[in-house]
Coordinates of C-alpha atoms in Angstrom, one line a residue:
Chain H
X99 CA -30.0 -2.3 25.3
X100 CA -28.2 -0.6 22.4
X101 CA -27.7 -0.8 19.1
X102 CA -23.8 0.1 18.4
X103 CA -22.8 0.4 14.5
X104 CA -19.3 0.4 13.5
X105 CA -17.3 1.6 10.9
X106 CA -14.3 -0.7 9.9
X107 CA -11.4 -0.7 7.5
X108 CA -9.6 -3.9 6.8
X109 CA -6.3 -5.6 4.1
X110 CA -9.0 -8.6 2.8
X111 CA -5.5 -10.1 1.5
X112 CA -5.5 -12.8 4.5
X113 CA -9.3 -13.1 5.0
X114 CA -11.5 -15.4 3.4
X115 CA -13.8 -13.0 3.1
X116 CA -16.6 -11.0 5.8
X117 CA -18.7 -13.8 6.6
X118 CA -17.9 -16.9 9.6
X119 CA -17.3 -19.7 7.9
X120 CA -15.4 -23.0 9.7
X121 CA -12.0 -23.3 9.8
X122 CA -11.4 -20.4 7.7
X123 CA -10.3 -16.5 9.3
X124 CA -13.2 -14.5 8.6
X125 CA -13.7 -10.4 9.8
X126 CA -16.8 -11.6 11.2
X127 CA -15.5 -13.7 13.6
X128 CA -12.4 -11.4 14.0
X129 CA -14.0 -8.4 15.2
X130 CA -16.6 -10.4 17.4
X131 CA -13.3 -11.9 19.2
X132 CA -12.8 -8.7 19.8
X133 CA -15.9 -7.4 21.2
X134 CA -16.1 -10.6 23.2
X135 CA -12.7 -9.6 25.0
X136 CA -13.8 -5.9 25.5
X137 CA -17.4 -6.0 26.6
X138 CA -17.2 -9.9 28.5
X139 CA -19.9 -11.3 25.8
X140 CA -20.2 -13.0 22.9
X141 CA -22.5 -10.6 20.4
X142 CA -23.8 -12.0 17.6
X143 CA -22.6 -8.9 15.0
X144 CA -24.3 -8.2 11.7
X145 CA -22.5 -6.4 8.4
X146 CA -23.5 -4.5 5.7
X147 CA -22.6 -6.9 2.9
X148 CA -20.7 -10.3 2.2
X149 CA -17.3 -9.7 1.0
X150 CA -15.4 -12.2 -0.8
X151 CA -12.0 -13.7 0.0
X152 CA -9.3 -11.1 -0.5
X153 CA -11.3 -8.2 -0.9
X154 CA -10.7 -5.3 0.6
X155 CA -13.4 -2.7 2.7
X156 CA -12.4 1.4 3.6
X157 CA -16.0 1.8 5.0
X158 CA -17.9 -1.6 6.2
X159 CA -20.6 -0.8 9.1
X160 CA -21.4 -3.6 11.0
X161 CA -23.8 -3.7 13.9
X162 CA -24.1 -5.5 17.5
X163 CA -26.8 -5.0 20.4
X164 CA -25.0 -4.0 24.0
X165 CA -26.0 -3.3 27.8
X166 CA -23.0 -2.3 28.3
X167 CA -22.6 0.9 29.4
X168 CA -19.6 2.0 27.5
X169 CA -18.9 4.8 26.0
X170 CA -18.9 4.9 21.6
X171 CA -15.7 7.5 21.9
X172 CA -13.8 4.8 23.8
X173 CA -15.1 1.6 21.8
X174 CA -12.8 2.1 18.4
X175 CA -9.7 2.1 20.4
X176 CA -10.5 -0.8 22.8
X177 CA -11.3 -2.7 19.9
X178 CA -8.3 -1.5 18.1
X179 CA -6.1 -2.8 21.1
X180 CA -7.7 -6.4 20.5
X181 CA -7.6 -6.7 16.7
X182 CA -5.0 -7.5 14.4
X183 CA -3.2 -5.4 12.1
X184 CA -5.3 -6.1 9.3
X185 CA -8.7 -4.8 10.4
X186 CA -8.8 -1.5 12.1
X187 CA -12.3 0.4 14.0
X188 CA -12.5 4.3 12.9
X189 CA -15.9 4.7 14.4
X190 CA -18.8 3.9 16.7
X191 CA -21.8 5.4 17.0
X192 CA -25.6 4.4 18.5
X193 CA -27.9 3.8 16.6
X194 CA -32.1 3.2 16.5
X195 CA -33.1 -0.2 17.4
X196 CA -34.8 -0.8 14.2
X197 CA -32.1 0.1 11.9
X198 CA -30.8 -2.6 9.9
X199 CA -27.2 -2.1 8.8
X200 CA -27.6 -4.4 5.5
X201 CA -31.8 -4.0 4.8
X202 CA -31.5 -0.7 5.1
X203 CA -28.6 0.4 2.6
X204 CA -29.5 3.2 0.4
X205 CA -26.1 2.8 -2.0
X206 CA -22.8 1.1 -2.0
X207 CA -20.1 2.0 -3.8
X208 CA -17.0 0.0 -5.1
X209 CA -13.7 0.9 -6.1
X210 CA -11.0 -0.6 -8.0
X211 CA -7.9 0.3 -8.1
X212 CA -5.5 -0.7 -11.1
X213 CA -1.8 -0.4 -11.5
X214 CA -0.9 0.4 -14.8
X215 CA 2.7 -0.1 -15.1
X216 CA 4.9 -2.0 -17.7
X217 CA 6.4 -3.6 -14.8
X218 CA 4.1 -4.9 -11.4
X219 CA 5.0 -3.1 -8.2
X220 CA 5.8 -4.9 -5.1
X221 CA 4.1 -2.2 -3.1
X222 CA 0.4 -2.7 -4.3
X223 CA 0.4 -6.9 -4.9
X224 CA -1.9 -7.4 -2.7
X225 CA -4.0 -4.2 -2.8
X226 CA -4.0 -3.5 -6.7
X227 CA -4.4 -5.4 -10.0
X228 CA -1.4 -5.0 -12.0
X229 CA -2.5 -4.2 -15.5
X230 CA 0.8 -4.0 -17.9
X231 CA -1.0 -2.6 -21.1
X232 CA -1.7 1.2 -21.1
X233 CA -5.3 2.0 -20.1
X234 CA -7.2 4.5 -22.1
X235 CA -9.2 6.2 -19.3
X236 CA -11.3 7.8 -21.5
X237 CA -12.6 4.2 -23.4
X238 CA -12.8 3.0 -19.8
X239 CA -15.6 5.6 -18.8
X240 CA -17.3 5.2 -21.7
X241 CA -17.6 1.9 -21.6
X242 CA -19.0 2.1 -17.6
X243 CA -21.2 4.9 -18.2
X244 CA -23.4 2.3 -19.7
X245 CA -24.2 0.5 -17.1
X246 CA -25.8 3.4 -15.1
X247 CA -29.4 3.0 -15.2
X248 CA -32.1 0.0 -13.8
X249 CA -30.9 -3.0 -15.7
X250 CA -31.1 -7.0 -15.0
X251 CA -27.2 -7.5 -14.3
X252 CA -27.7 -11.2 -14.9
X253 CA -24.8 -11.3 -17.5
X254 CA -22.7 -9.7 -14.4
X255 CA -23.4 -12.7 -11.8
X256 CA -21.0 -15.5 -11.4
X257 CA -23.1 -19.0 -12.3
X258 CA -23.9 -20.7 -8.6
X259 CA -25.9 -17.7 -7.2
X260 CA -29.4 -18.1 -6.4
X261 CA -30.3 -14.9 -5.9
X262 CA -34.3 -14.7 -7.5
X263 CA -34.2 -10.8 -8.3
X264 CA -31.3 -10.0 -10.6
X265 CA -32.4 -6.8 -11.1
X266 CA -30.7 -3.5 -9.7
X267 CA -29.8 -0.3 -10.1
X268 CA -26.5 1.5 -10.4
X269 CA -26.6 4.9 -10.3
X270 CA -23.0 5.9 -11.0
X271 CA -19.8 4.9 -12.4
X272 CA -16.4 6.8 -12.9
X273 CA -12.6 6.2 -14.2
X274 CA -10.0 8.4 -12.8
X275 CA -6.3 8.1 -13.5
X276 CA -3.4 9.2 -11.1
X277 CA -0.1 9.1 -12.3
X278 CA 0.5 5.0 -13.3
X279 CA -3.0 4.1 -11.3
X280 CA -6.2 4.0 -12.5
X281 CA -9.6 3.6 -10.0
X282 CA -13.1 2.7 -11.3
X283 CA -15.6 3.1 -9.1
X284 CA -19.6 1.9 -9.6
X285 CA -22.3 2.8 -6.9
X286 CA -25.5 0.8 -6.7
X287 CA -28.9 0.1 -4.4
X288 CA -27.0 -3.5 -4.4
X289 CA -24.6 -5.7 -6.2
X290 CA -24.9 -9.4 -7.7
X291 CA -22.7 -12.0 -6.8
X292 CA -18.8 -11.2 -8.0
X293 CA -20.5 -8.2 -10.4
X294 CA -18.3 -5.5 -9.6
X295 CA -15.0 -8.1 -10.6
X296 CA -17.4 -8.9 -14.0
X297 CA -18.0 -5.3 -14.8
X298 CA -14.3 -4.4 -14.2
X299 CA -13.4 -7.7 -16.5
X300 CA -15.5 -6.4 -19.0
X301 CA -13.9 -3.0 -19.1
X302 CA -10.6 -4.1 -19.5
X303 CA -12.0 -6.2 -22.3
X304 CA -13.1 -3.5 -23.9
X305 CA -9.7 -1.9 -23.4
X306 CA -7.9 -4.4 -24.7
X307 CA -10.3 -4.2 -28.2
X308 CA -12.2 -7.6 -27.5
X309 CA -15.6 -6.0 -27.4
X310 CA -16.4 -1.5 -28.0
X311 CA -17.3 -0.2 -25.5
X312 CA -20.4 0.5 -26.7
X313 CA -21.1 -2.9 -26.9
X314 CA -22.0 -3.3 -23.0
X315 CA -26.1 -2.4 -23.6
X316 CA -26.0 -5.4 -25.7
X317 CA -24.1 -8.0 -23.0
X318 CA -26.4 -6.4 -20.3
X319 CA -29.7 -6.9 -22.2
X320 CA -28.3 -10.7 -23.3
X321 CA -28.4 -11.9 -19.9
X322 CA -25.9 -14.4 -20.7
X323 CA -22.9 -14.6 -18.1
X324 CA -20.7 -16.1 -20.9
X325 CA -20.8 -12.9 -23.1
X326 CA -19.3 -10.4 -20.1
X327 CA -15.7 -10.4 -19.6
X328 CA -13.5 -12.0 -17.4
X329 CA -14.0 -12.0 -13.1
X330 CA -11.2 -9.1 -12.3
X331 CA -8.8 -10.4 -9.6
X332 CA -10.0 -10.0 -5.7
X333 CA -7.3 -8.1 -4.9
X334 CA -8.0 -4.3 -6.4
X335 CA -11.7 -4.5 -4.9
X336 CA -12.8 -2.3 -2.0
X337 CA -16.2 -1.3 -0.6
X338 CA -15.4 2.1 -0.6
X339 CA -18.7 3.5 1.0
X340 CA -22.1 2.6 2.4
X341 CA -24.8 5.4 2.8
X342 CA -27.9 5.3 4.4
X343 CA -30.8 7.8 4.1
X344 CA -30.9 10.4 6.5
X345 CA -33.7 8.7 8.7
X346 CA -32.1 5.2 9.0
X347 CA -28.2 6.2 9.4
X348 CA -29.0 8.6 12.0
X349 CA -26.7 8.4 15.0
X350 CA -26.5 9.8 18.5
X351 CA -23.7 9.9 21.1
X352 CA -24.1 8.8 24.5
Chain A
X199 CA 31.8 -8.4 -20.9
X200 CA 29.4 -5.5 -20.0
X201 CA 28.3 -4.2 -17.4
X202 CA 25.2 -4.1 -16.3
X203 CA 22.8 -1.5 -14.1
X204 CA 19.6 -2.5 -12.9
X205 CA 17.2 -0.7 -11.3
X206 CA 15.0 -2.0 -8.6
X207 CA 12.1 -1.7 -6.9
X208 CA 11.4 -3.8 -3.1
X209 CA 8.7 -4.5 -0.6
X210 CA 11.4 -4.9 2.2
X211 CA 9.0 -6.7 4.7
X212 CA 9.8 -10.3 4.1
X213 CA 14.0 -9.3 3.5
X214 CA 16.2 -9.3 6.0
X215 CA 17.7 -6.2 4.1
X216 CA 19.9 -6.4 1.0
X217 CA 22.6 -8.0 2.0
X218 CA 23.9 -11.9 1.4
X219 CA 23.7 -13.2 4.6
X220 CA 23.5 -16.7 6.0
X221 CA 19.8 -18.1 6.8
X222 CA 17.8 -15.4 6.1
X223 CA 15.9 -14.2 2.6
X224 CA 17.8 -11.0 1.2
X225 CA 17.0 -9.1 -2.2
X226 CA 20.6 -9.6 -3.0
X227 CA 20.4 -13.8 -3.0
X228 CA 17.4 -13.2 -4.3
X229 CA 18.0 -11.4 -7.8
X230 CA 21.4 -13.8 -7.8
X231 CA 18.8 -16.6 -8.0
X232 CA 16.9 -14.8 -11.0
X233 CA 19.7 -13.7 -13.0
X234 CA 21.3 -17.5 -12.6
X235 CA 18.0 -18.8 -13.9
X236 CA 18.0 -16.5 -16.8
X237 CA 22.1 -16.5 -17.8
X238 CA 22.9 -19.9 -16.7
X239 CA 25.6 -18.6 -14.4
X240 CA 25.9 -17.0 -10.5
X241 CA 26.7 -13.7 -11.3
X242 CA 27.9 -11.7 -8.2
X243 CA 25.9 -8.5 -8.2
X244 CA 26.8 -4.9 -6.5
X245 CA 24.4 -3.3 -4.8
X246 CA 24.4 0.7 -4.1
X247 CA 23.7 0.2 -0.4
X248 CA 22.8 -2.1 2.5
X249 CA 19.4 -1.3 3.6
X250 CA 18.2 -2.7 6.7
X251 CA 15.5 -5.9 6.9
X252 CA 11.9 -4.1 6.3
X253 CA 13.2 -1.3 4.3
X254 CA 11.9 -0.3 1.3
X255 CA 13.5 0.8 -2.0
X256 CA 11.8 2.2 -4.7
X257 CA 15.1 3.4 -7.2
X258 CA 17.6 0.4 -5.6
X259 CA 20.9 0.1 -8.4
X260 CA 22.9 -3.0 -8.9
X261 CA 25.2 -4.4 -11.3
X262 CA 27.1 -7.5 -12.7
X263 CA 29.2 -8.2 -15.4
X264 CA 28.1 -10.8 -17.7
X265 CA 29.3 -11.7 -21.4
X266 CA 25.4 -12.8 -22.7
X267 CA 24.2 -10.9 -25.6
X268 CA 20.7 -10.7 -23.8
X269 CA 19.3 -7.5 -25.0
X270 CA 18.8 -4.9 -22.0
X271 CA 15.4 -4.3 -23.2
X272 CA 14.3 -8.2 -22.7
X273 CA 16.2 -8.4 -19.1
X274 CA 13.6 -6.5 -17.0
X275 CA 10.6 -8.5 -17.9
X276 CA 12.8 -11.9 -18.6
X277 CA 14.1 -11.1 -14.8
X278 CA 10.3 -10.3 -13.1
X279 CA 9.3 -13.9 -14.5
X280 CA 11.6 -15.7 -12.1
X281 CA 11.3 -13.0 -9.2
X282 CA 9.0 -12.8 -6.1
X283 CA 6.3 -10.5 -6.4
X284 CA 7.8 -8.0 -3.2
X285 CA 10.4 -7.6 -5.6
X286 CA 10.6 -6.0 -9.6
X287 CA 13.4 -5.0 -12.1
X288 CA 11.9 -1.6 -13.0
X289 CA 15.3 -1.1 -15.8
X290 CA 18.3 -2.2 -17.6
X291 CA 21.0 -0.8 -19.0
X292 CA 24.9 -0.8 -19.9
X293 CA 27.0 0.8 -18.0
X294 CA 31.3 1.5 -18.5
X295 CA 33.3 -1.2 -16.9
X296 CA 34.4 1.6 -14.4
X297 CA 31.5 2.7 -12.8
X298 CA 31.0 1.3 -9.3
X299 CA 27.6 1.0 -8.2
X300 CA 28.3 2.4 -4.6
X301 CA 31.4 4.1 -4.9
X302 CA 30.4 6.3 -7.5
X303 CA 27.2 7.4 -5.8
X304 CA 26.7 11.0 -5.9
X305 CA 23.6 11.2 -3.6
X306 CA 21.0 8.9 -1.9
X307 CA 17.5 10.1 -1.4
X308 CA 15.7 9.4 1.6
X309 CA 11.2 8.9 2.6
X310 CA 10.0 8.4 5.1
X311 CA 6.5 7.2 4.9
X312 CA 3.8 8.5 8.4
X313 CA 0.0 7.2 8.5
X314 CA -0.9 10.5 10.9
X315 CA -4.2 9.1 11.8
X316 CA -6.3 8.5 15.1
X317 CA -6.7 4.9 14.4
X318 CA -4.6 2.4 12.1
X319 CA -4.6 1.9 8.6
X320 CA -4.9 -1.9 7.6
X321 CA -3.6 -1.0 4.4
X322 CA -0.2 0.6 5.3
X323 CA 0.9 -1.7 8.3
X324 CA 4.3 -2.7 6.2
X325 CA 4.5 0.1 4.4
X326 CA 4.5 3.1 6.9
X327 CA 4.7 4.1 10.3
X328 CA 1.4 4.9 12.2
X329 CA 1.3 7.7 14.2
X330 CA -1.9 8.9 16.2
X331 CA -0.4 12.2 17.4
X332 CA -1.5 15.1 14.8
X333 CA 1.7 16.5 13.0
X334 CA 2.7 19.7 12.4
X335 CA 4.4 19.4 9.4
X336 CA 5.6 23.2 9.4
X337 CA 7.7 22.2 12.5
X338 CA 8.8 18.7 11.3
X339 CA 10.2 21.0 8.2
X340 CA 12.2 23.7 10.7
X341 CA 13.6 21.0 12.6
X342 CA 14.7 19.0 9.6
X343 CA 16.0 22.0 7.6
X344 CA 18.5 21.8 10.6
X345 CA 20.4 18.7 9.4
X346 CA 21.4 20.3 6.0
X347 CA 25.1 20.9 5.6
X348 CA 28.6 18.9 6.2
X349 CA 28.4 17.7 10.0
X350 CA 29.8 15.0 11.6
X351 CA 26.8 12.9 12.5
X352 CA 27.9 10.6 14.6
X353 CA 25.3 11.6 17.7
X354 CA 23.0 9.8 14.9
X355 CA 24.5 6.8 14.3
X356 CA 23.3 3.7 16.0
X357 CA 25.8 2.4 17.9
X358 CA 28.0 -0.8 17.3
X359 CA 28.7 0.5 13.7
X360 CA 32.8 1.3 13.1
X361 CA 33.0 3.8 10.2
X362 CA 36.0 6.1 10.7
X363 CA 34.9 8.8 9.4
X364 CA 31.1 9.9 10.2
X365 CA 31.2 13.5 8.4
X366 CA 28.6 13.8 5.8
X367 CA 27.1 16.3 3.8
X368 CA 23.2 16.7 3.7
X369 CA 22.5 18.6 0.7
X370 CA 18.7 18.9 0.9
X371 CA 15.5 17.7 3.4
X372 CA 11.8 18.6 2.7
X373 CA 8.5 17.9 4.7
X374 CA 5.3 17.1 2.8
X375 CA 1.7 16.5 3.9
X376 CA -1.1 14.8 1.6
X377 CA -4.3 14.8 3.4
X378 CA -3.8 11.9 6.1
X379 CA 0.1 11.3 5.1
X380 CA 3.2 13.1 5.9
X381 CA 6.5 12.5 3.7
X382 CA 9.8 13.3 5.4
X383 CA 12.8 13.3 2.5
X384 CA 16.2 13.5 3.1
X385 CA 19.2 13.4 0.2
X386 CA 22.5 13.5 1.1
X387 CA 26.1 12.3 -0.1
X388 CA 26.2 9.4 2.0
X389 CA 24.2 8.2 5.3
X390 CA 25.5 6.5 8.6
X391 CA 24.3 3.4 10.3
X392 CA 20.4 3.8 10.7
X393 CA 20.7 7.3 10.3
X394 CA 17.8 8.6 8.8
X395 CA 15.8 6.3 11.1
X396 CA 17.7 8.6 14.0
X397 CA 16.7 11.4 11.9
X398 CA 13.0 10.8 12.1
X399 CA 12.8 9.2 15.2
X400 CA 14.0 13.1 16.6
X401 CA 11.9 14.8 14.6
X402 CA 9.2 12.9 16.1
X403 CA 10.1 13.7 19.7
X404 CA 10.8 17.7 18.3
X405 CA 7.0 17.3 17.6
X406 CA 6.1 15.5 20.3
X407 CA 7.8 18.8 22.4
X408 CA 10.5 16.4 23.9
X409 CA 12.9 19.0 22.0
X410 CA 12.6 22.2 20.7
X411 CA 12.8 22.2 16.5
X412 CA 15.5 24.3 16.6
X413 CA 17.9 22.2 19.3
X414 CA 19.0 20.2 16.4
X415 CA 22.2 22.0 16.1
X416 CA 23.1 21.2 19.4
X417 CA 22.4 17.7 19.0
X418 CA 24.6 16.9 16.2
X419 CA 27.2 19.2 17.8
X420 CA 27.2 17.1 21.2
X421 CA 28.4 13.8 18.8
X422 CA 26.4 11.9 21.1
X423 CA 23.5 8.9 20.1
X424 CA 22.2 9.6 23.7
X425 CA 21.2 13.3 23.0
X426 CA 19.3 12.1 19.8
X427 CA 15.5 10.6 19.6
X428 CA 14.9 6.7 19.6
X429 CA 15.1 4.9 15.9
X430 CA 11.9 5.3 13.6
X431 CA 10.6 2.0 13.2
X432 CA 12.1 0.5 9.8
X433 CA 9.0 -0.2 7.8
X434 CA 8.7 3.7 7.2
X435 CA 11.5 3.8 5.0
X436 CA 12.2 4.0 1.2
X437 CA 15.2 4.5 -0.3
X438 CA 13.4 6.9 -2.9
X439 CA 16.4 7.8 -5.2
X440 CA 20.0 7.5 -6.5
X441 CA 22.0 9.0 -8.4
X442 CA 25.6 9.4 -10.2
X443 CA 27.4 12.6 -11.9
X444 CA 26.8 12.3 -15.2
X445 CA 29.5 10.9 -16.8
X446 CA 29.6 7.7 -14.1
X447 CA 26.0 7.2 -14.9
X448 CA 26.1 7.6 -18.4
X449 CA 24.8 4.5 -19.7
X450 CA 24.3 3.3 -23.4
X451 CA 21.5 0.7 -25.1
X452 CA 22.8 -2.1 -26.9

């Protein structure tokens, strides 16, 4: 028996998000299709973190336990040859028994990616909020690099989460501008229910002049949802990268 | 009565091509629709070229006569209300009463769009062509620095199509590589029937080793489809530019 952690990519547009739910086309059950049509068994697989409907993941590990003798080299492209155009394996690797691909998470980061063009492009509709009024990149950073530090996010959770411990820690946050597109990225021991889209609401809030952006200490320490911004659209959200310290992540061939 | 020039931008996907044609969904029905909703009358419009269902256009030029007084800064956004969102009036502006659209064309620019990775890219599926095999984009360049110059082209021309005359000058090509992505351009005063798609598709089997990159000059001198590589598949392919001698294009705000 082996524990087998992938490393997917998939468009979010036309999934309603990671985790199975009924009558709705999840990744989840996706990808287990798959592995059920390669290895002859239905695997219960685990991921790395729920991702909502139409959001979109570069780097989401997910796990599965196998007896199957195959080799890791040969998995992403059997797999490939079974999924749909939408999700896509780059990697496969073994890993310890005790890992846990969503437990053991040392830091996730998000990006999102913003076109900022006086006119939307038909390219990016589904892979990028279209933002009309110029960004000031520079207000944007400022206004993130307050949230870096331990805070209680609960002014960044949508209402309807139970989650007991609103508390976490995000350890980065950066604006970069290419050309007419503009990518904030936050990184974090963890995320709250829809916070990145609430932090990325706020921003733009801040960009259009509703709050300053040095006003973000103050709707952090509030712990009041209604005085953050608005929940940025799904669509220019992407779980750009999931570490794991050295000890846990560690892989092996076989 | 003015003229008017607008300048598009398309996600060719979901058109089958520019075109009017009966039962199927092209970007030229499709901004008639718009500009009827706006003016209160079916204009008919001119387009620059026929592209082919599932190509792209980034710098696409129509016009239409109309005798509204709509102010050509008002018509791109006033048009993008009442358009699909895989397709965006990017500009507006008058143009003489002369000026034809495609007639007057002094050179088209070409991309072609590769994902050169081991595994898919969910993100690109409509919007470029995968392919696994690593490029070398010094020899996609040699070969493709072949094509420059007034040939008759007809050995890459798909067949069926009954243009007379199938001389045409290519004035410039380039080959570009951006980390996972190569860009193959190609401008030229006018193109034949799937031509650049013949262009790439041989380039890709001069890579592949099928040909050597510098038995392009035999190719095009044997007038013959059969000595050329297949067609690149059509969701690789932006038409990237256009554009007139200056006084055709001149155009004026009003």
């Amino acid at each position: 028996m082996a524990q087998i952690l992938l490393t997917l990519s998939y468009d979010g547009t036309q999934f309603a998000g990671f985790q199975v739910q009924k009558n709705a086309r999840t990744v989840q059950a996706t990808v287990q299709d798959a592995i059920e049509q390669i290895f002859g068994e239905r695997y219960p697989v685990v991921g790395c973190s729920r991702t909502d409907a139409g959001v979109h993941a570069r780097d989401y590990k997910l796990t599965f336990f196998t007896d199957s003798g195959i080799l890791c080299d040969r998995i992403p492209a059997a797999l490939n040859a079974k999924l749909p155009y939408d999700v896509s394996v780059l990697g496969a690797s073994v890993v310890p028994d005790d890992f846990h691909v969503r437990h053991d998470v040392y830091e996730k980061e998000y990006e999102y990616a913003i076109c900022n063009t006086p006119y939307r492009d038909p390219f990016s509709r589904h892979t990028a909020y279209h933002f009309r009024q110029s960004l000031d990149e520079q207000l944007l950073a400022r206004a993130a690099a307050h949230f870096v530090g331990k805070h209680d996010f609960r002014a960044f959770m949508a209402s309807g989460s139970d989650v007991a411990d609103t508390v976490r820690t995000v350890r980065s946050t950066s604006v970069e501008r290419r050309g007419d597109w503009v990518y904030i990225r936050i990184a974090a021991d963890g995320f709250l229910y829809n916070m990145v889209r609430i932090f990325v609401g706020t921003l733009l809030s801040c960009a259009q002049g509703k709050y300053s952006a040095d006003s973000i200490p103050a709707i952090i320490s509030s712990l009041d949802r209604k005085n953050a911004g608005a929940t940025a659209p799904a669509c220019g959200l992407y779980l750009n990268r999931v570490t794991y310290l050295p000890q846990k992540g560690d892989t092996h061939d076989r």
